[in-house]
Tab-separated table of C-alpha atoms in Angstrom:
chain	number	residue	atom	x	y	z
A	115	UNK	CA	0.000	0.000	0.000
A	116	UNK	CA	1.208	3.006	-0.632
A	117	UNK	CA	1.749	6.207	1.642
A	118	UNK	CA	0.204	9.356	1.167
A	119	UNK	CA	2.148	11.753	-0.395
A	120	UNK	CA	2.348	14.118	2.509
A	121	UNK	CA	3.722	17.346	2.935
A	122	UNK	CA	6.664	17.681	5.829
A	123	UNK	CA	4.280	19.644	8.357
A	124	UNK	CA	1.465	16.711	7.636
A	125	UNK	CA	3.896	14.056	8.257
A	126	UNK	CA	4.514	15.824	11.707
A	127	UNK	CA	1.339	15.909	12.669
A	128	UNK	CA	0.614	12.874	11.728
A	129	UNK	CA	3.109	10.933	14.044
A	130	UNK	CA	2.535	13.726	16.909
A	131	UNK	CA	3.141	10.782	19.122
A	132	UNK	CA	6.286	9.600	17.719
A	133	UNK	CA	7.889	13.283	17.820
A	134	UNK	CA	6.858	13.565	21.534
A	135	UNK	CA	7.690	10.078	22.321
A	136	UNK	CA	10.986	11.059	20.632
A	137	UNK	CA	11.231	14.729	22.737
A	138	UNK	CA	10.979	12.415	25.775
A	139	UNK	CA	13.854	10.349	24.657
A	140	UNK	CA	16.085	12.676	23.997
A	141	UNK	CA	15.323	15.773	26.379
A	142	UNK	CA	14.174	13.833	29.347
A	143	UNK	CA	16.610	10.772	29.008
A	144	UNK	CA	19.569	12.060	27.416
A	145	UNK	CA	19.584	9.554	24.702
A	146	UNK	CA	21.295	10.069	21.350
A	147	UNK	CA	18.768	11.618	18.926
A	148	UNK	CA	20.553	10.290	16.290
A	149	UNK	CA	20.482	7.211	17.597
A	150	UNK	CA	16.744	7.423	18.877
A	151	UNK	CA	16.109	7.796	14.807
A	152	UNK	CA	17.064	4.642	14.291
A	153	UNK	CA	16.004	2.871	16.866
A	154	UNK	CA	12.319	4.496	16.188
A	155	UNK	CA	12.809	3.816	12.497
A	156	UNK	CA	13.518	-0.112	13.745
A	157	UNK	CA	10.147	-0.101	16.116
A	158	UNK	CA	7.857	1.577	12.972
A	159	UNK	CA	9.004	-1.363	11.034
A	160	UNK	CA	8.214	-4.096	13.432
A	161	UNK	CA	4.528	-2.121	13.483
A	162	UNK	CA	4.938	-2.199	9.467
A	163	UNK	CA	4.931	-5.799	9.729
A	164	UNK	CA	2.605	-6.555	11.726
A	165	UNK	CA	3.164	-5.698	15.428
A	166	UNK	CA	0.875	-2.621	16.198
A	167	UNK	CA	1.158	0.012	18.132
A	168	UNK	CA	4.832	-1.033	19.236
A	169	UNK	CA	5.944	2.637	20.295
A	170	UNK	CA	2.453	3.529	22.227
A	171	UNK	CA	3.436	0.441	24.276
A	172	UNK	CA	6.981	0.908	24.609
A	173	UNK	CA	5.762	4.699	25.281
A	174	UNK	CA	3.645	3.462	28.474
A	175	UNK	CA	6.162	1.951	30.172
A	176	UNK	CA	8.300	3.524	33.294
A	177	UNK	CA	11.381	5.554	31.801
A	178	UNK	CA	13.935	2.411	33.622
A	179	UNK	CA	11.488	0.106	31.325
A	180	UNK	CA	11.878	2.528	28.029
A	181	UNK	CA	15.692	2.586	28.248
A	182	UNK	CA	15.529	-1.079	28.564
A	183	UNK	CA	13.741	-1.532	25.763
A	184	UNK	CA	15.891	1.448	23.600
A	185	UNK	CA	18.875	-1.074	25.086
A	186	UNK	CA	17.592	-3.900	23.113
A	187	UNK	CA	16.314	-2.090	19.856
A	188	UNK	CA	20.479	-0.991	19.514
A	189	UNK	CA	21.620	-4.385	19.815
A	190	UNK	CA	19.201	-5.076	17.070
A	191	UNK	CA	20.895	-2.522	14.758
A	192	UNK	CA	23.946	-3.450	16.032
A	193	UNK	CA	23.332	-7.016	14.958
A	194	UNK	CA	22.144	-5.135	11.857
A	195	UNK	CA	24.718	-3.484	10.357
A	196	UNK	CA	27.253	-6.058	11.387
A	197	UNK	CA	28.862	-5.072	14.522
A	198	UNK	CA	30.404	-7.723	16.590
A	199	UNK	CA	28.801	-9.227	18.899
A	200	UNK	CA	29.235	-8.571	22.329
A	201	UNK	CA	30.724	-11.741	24.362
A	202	UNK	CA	28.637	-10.697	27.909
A	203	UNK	CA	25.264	-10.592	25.930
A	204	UNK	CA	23.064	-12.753	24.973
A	205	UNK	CA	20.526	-13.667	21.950
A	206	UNK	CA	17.325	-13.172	23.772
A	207	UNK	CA	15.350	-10.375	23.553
A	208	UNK	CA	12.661	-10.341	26.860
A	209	UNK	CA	11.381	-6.969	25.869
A	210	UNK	CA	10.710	-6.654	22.539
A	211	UNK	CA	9.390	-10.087	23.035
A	212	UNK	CA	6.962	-9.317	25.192
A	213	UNK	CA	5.337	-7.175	22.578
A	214	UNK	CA	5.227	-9.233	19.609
A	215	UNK	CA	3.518	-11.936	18.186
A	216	UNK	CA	6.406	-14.206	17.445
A	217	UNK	CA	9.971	-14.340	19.374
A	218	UNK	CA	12.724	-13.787	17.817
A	219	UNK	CA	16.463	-13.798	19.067
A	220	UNK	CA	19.467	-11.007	17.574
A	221	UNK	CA	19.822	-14.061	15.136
A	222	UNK	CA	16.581	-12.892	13.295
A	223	UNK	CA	18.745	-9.701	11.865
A	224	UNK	CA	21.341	-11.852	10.563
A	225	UNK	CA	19.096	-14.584	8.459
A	226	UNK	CA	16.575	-11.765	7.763
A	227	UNK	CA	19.088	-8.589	6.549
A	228	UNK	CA	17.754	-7.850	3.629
A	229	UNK	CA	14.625	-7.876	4.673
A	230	UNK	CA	15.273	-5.589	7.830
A	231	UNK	CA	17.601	-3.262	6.277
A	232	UNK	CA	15.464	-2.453	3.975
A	233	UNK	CA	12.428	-1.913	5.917
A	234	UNK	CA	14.607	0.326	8.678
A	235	UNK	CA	16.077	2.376	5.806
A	236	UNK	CA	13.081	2.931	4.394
A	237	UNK	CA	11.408	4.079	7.395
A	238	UNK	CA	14.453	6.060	8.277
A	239	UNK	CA	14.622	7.995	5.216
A	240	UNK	CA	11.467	9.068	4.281
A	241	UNK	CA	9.541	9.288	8.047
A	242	UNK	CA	12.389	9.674	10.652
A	243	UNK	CA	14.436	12.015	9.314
A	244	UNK	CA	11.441	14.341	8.233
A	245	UNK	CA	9.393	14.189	11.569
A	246	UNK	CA	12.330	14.265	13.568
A	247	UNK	CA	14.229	17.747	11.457
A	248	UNK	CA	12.628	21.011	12.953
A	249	UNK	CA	14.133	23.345	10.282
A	250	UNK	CA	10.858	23.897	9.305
A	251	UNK	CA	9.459	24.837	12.374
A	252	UNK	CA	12.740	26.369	13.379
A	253	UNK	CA	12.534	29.458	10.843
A	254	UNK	CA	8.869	30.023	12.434
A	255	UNK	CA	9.692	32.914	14.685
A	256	UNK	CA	11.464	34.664	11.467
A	257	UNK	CA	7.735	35.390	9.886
A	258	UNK	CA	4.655	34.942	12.175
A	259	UNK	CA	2.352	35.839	10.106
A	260	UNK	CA	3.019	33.487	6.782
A	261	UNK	CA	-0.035	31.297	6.368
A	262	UNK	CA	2.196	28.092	6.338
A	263	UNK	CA	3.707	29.160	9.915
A	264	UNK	CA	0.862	30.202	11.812
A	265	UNK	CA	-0.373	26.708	10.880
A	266	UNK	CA	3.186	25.605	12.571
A	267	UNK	CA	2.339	27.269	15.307
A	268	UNK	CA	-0.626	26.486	15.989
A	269	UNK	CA	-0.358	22.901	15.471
A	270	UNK	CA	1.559	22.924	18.913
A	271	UNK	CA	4.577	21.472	17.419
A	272	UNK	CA	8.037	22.354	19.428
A	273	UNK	CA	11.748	23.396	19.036
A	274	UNK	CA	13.714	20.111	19.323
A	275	UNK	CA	17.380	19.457	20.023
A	276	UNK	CA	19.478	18.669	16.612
A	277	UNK	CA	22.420	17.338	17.291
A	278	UNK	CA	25.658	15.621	14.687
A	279	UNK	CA	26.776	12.250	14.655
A	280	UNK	CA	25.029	10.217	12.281
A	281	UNK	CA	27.167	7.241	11.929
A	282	UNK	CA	24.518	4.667	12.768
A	283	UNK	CA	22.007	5.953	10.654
A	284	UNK	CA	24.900	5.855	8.078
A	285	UNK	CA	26.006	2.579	8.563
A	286	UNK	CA	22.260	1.471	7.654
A	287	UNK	CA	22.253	2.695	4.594
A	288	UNK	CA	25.563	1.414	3.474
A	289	UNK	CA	24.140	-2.091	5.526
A	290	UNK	CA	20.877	-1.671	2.913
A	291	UNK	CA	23.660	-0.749	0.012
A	292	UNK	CA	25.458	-3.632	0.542
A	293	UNK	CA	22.516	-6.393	1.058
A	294	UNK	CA	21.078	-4.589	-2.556
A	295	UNK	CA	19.053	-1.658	-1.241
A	296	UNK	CA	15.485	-1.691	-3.008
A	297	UNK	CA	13.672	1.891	-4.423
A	298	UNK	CA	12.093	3.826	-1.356
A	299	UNK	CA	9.016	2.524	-0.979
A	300	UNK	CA	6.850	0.952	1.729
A	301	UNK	CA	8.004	-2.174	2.861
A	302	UNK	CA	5.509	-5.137	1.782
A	303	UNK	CA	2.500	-6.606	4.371
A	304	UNK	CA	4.029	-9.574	5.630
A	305	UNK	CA	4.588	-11.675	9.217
A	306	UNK	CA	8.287	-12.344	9.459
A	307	UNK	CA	8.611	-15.383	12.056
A	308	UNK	CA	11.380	-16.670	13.745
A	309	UNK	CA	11.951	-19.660	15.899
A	310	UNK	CA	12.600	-19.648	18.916
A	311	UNK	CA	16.773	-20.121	17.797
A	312	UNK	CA	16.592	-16.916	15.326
A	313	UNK	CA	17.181	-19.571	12.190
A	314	UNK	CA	15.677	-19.305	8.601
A	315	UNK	CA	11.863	-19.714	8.503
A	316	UNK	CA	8.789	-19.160	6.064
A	317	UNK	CA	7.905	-15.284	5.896
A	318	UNK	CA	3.927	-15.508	5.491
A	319	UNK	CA	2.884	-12.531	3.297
A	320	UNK	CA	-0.745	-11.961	4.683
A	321	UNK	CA	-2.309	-8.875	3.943
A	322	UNK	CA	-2.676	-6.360	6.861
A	323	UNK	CA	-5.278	-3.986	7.935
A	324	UNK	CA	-4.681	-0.150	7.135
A	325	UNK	CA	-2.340	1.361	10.030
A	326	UNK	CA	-4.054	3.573	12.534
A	327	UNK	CA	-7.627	2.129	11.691
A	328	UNK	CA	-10.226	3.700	13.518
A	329	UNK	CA	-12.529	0.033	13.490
A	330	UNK	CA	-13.006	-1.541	16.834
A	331	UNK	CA	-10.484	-3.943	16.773
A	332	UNK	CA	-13.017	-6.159	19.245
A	333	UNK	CA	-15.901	-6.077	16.773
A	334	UNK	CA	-17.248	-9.079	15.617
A	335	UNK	CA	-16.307	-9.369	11.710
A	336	UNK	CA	-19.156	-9.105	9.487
A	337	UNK	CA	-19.822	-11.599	7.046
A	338	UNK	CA	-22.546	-12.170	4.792
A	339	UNK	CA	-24.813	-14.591	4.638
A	340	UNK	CA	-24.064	-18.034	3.523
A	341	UNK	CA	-27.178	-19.815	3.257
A	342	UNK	CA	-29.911	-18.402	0.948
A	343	UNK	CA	-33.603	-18.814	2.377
A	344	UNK	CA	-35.694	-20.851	0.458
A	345	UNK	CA	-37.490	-20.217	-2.508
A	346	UNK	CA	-40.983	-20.255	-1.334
A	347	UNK	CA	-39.872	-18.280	1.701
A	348	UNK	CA	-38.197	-15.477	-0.310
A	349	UNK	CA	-40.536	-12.264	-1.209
A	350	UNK	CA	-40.195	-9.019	-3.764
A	351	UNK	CA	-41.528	-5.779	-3.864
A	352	UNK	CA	-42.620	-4.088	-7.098
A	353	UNK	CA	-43.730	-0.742	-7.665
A	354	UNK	CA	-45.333	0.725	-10.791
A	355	UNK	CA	-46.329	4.230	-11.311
A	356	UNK	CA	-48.850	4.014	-14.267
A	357	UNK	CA	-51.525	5.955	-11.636
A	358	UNK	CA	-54.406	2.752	-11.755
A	359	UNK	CA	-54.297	-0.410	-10.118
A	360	UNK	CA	-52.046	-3.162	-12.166
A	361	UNK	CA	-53.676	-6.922	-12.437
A	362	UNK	CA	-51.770	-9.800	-11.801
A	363	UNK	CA	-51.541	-10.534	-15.860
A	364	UNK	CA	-49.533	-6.654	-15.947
A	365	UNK	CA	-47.185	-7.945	-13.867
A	366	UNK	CA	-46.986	-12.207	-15.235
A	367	UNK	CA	-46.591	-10.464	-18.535
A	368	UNK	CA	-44.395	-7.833	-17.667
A	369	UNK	CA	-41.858	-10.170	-16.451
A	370	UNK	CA	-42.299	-12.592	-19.362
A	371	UNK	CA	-43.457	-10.712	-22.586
């Protein structure tokens, strides 16, 4: 499916969650906001395939919890784009785990590369690095009263720290380069699974249900009918507007003259 074509200031407001989940990140627990692109680029593809509303949960949790869970989401980038393993860690990722349908181990980024290199570049590049860069709303001040700004401004969107140091972020692209990067386009509906060892398995392509749906997602699904009624229990309603009362012959014949 593809994205709408969306203009910087829409994408903003349209993951207003992400950007504040991000501000929190950042301002409140001194991450890397480099970093914090990538590792939100890697947690919007896990909801791209599949895994909904990954950053609203991550986003509930207690800030010890969050950095736990930012802790594992670099070892999966890490894991990646290649970087050694660390000796004093393990495969097993509790945490991410926990909020997924499937488990899956740091192995999962090695058998599955391509794959997730291409979905976290994607994701980086055409959503991170847009809702995350506040030149736009940076030159607001200069000219209050430009239509575009006072939208800016009145969307409630805020000054965010920019920092340098992109070398992760760059290291997934060249990781996406060097796997055979595909065009910039949404990554594919599909369920990758992994066992419970991170080896090879089947990627299901199912199709998913539009992102941010506003359908109950405990309704009962509708489906129609199966079994016709009978024949002598079905009825129709006909209505003529010739202004006198039609005979039973008008209507035999109308049907089969």
């Amino acid at each position: 499916m593809e994205r709408p074509n969306l203009s910087p200031l829409d994408l903003k407001l349209f993951h207003s969650f992400e950007r504040g989940f991000f501000c929190r990140l950042v301002a409140r627990l001194g991450q890397n906001q480099d970093m914090m692109m990538a590792v939100v680029a890697l947690w919007l593809w896990f909801e791209s395939i599949g895994h909904h509303d990954f950053i609203r949960h991550v986003a509930a949790c207690s800030n010890e919890v969050v950095l736990a869970f930012v802790e594992e989401a670099e070892a999966c980038i890490d894991r990646l784009i290649g970087v050694p393993p660390d000796p004093n860690r393990g495969e097993e990722l509790p945490l991410t785990n926990s909020l997924i349908a499937e488990p899956m181990m740091l192995r999962f980024f090695e058998y599955h590369r391509m794959v997730a290199v291409n979905g976290v570049r994607y994701f980086l590049q055409t959503v991170c690095r847009v809702i995350f860069d506040d030149t736009l709303i940076e030159r607001v001040p200069q000219d209050e009263d430009h239509r575009e700004n006072r939208r800016v401004l009145e969307s409630g969107l805020h000054i965010g720290p920019h920092g340098e140091g992109t070398s992760k972020q760059e290291a997934i692209l060249g990781a996406a380069a060097s796997v055979g990067a595909l065009p910039a386009a949404p990554p594919p509906a599909m369920t990758v699974r992994a066992d419970l060892k991170g080896g090879p398995v089947a990627v299901a392509m199912p199709p998913l249900a539009p992102p941010r749906s506003m359908l109950n997602p405990l309704a009962k699904p509708w489906s129609p009918a199966t079994d016709p009624s009978p024949e002598d229990q079905r009825s129709m309603f006909i209505t003529f507007s010739r202004g006198h009362p039609i005979s039973r012959e008008d209507i035999v014949e109308f049907f089969t003259g």
